Amino acid sequence: MIKIQPGQTRIGWIGTGVMGGPMASHLARAGYALAVYNRTRAKAEALLDGGAVWAESPQQLAERSDVIFTMVGFPQDVREVILGPEGVVRGLAPGAVLVDMTTSEPALAEEIGRACEAKGGFALDAPVSGGDVGARNAALSIMVGGAAEVVEALMPLFRCLGQKIGYHGVSGAGQHAKMCNQILIASTMIGVVESLLYACRAGLDPARVIESIGSGAAGSWSINNLGPRIIRGDFSPGFYVDHFIKDMGIALAEAQRMGIVLPGLALAYQLYLSVRALGHGRSGTHALMLALKNMCNMRVGS
Amino acid sequence: MIKIQPGQTRIGWIGTGVMGGPMASHLARAGYALAVYNRTRAKAEALLDGGAVWAESPQQLAERSDVIFTMVGFPQDVREVILGPEGVVRGLAPGAVLVDMTTSEPALAEEIGRACEAKGGFALDAPVSGGDVGARNAALSIMVGGAAEVVEALMPLFRCLGQKIGYHGVSGAGQHAKMCNQILIASTMIGVVESLLYACRAGLDPARVIESIGSGAAGSWSINNLGPRIIRGDFSPGFYVDHFIKDMGIALAEAQRMGIVLPGLALAYQLYLSVRALGHGRSGTHALMLALKNMCNMRVGS
């Protein structure tokens, strides 16, 4: 089994955006030799300036790495950089480990697991919650699926990236745990925006309402952190509506496959499609308020 | 304006159940002379043993009280004990204050306010959150509507009952704030049970999932406090499904009156009707899980 040591273990990082960039930098700072690949090279410049080596393709990156992390956008991106013609699996060395941290499909995680095993390597799925702030502060919650001994071996790396590392089982289990997170957020957010909409329409001061209800049985991270932003009309992300729609779509497909009924998630999905139709795909998830207001024929800010 | 002083101010308390009983006892312990009335006298015995005086009707209770609290079940109970033929208003002295702490209809609170004013008295609506535990520990959040100077005058009494006293505006505003609380809980609870249902069906350990997601952006009081009970199959209340259905019904009627659309609340209401149809009206609100399981044709515990 791979042994992780700063200065010796060679790390490859694919996807250096708003999440992946700061995450990779934590590993570089911890003393790991870093190779990077990104679709847009410009977004990797900060890491390259810090001493990371550029790789011309995911395959080349894998050839020179003991552990390869991927943190990209959508499942099709995951498929391309890992299973594609110049993907990670082509270059994966025996004993090397691929860690996909993108929020993606559980079934794809299983497929990637099998592909890596066929090359004598290993794969973990390890999506995160905590957003860009959590990525910058190394305060992410990381939900991991894959072989337990591989997860254990990679703990020194995970501890550079997050505060809470949860092991959830075989390949795909990390993705499933992340789906639980997104399902929970989806309906919680409906409650937040409906509560604040009611407060405003009833003539209450919504900030006072949050003060009264935010720390009791109705309380949530969403009402206390996003509620005030909703009141101010500040719908900047946070977490993009477009990405949340992707995640909910995965969860709904999985739920259908597993034969379970999730009416709240189905409603949230439809309401978020309305948020996107209103031109707010790149706003934060709390822009759900705008879909509700629009349904009430109330003025929707831009 | 009324001046509150232990040993001098005479308190009347109507409704000595699981909430009202301990709340009234806090006032008695603080040194206020207490008269009590309850539909079932047996439930007032503890207070009577402690020195409270029994009143034969809400009217009689009001005649001997400076401040009258009501904490009963449903809006029709509020209407009967306050506006009924032997109700509080009949006995209300000029300058006396009625405080309805039942979660009830905002429009009824306004009507009660006008009726009390017509007798030279005052009315506040002051529903609470925090449940029986909050009532016993005097840790309630109290949401108050009515004249600001009356609220201010009664603060010594409110501080005996709760930790957080929020003033939300004119008569009915306390009830509206409580509706915001219930609206927020309704959809949050949907998120909780759907998330845990998904976790179980995906083969995850739901306790580990809560550990991974409960303290981040998906976190809520509900997932962290009721989630573990749901996992254990412990659906004891907490807060009764029957009462929650009452509250959601009020909120939906108010929303319709105000011309706002609350699809999440409407969904929650229907799902909770299913919980009741399954025989769990006297279970806790987290029994929502049973309606979901039933919809999935999964075994529903008794």
XYZ file of C-alpha atoms in Angstrom, chain A residues 12-210:
199
model
C -0.944 15.321 -9.468
C -3.836 17.786 -9.386
C -6.439 18.212 -12.128
C -8.876 21.121 -11.871
C -7.451 24.317 -10.410
C -10.606 26.439 -10.166
C -12.178 28.180 -7.201
C -12.169 24.920 -5.199
C -9.260 22.938 -6.632
C -6.805 25.858 -6.745
C -6.645 26.545 -3.015
C -6.892 22.825 -2.176
C -3.847 22.005 -4.322
C -1.958 24.908 -2.782
C -2.415 23.380 0.701
C -0.641 20.230 -0.496
C 2.172 22.240 -2.083
C 2.615 24.188 1.149
C 2.740 20.916 3.086
C 5.824 19.988 1.049
C 4.439 17.685 -1.620
C 5.839 17.869 -5.162
C 2.939 18.968 -7.325
C 2.091 18.512 -11.002
C -1.030 20.232 -12.306
C -3.346 20.091 -15.280
C -6.324 22.313 -16.033
C -8.468 22.860 -19.100
C -7.630 26.583 -18.921
C -3.917 26.854 -18.131
C -4.235 30.460 -16.945
C -6.150 29.281 -13.873
C -3.148 27.179 -12.851
C -0.613 30.044 -13.034
C -0.634 30.742 -9.288
C 0.293 27.120 -8.589
C 2.895 27.065 -11.373
C 4.435 30.247 -9.973
C 4.615 28.447 -6.639
C 6.724 25.656 -8.140
C 4.154 23.192 -9.501
C 4.986 21.466 -12.774
C 2.613 21.682 -15.741
C 1.391 18.483 -17.398
C 0.172 18.505 -20.986
C -2.652 16.036 -20.339
C -4.299 14.073 -17.526
C -2.480 11.001 -18.838
C 0.946 12.692 -18.640
C 0.094 13.983 -15.193
C -0.809 10.483 -14.040
C 2.405 9.017 -15.428
C 4.481 11.180 -13.095
C 2.224 10.977 -9.988
C 1.665 8.629 -7.037
C -1.658 10.234 -6.077
C -3.856 12.074 -8.572
C -6.674 14.365 -7.439
C -9.454 15.525 -9.729
C -11.713 18.472 -8.883
C -13.613 19.439 -12.002
C -17.158 20.560 -12.818
C -19.626 18.024 -14.136
C -19.744 14.214 -14.457
C -18.896 14.470 -18.156
C -15.726 16.371 -17.196
C -14.875 13.646 -14.679
C -15.392 11.002 -17.355
C -13.210 12.855 -19.850
C -10.230 13.592 -17.607
C -10.240 10.136 -16.018
C -11.594 7.665 -18.577
C -11.021 9.677 -21.797
C -8.407 8.933 -24.502
C -5.801 11.109 -22.736
C -7.246 10.465 -19.302
C -5.736 9.600 -15.953
C -6.384 5.879 -16.223
C -4.193 5.630 -19.361
C -1.223 6.885 -17.361
C -1.999 5.334 -13.976
C 0.961 3.453 -12.494
C 0.465 0.235 -10.493
C -0.166 1.119 -6.873
C -1.085 4.734 -7.677
C -4.285 6.237 -6.288
C -6.842 8.426 -8.047
C -9.035 10.598 -5.808
C -12.021 12.245 -7.493
C -13.234 15.108 -5.319
C -15.787 16.384 -7.825
C -19.422 15.952 -6.780
C -20.405 13.388 -9.394
C -22.394 10.236 -10.066
C -22.052 7.265 -7.685
C -22.256 4.847 -10.616
C -19.437 6.696 -12.396
C -17.355 6.434 -9.217
C -17.855 2.672 -9.273
C -16.895 2.518 -12.953
C -13.749 4.552 -12.265
C -12.932 2.256 -9.360
C -13.040 -0.770 -11.638
C -10.969 0.964 -14.340
C -8.241 1.898 -11.853
C -8.173 -1.590 -10.362
C -7.724 -3.015 -13.849
C -4.490 -0.978 -14.082
C -3.278 -2.191 -10.684
C -4.172 1.116 -9.028
C -6.879 2.361 -6.710
C -9.663 4.944 -6.810
C -11.458 6.889 -4.107
C -14.450 9.178 -4.479
C -14.154 12.056 -2.040
C -16.536 14.936 -2.694
C -16.554 17.791 -0.222
C -18.802 20.324 1.403
C -17.751 23.694 2.733
C -17.492 25.696 -0.485
C -14.732 28.045 -1.562
C -14.298 29.344 1.986
C -13.815 25.804 3.288
C -11.369 25.113 0.442
C -9.286 28.203 1.254
C -9.284 27.514 5.006
C -8.710 23.746 4.681
C -11.940 23.368 6.628
C -13.840 21.113 4.237
C -15.931 18.129 5.190
C -14.680 15.289 2.967
C -16.946 12.304 2.306
C -14.908 9.333 1.168
C -15.781 6.080 -0.576
C -13.408 3.291 -1.662
C -11.193 0.654 -0.059
C -10.745 1.405 3.650
C -6.993 0.721 3.668
C -6.436 3.154 0.802
C -8.465 5.822 2.610
C -6.391 5.222 5.725
C -3.144 5.502 3.752
C -4.207 8.833 2.266
C -5.319 10.433 5.525
C -2.212 12.691 5.719
C -3.299 14.254 2.429
C -6.986 14.553 3.360
C -5.995 16.235 6.628
C -4.251 18.945 4.594
C -7.544 19.695 2.853
C -10.323 19.309 5.408
C -11.258 19.232 9.063
C -13.754 16.401 8.924
C -12.981 13.260 6.952
C -15.849 10.757 6.903
C -15.451 7.246 5.519
C -18.713 5.969 4.076
C -17.886 2.631 2.400
C -17.096 1.218 -1.032
C -16.594 3.191 -4.247
C -19.531 5.534 -4.787
C -20.334 5.824 -1.081
C -18.619 9.204 -0.829
C -20.778 10.452 -3.681
C -23.882 9.030 -2.019
C -23.031 10.829 1.236
C -22.613 14.066 -0.683
C -26.044 13.503 -2.243
C -27.469 13.278 1.295
C -25.885 16.658 1.955
C -27.438 18.194 -1.158
C -30.859 16.639 -0.516
C -30.795 18.108 2.982
C -29.810 21.553 1.709
C -32.464 21.559 -1.030
C -35.554 21.412 1.175
C -33.933 23.407 3.975
C -33.457 26.221 1.475
C -37.118 26.035 0.468
C -38.016 26.498 4.128
C -35.672 29.472 4.416
C -37.023 31.388 1.453
C -40.676 30.589 2.179
C -40.260 31.673 5.783
C -38.640 34.965 4.821
C -41.156 35.582 2.039
C -43.979 35.104 4.531
C -42.240 37.390 7.045
C -41.876 40.190 4.516
C -45.409 39.880 3.200
C -46.838 39.831 6.746
C -45.099 43.136 7.432
C -42.530 41.726 9.854
C -38.880 42.725 10.041
C -37.268 39.568 8.622
C -34.010 40.181 10.502
C -35.922 40.162 13.770
C -37.669 37.003 12.712
C -34.316 35.301 12.099
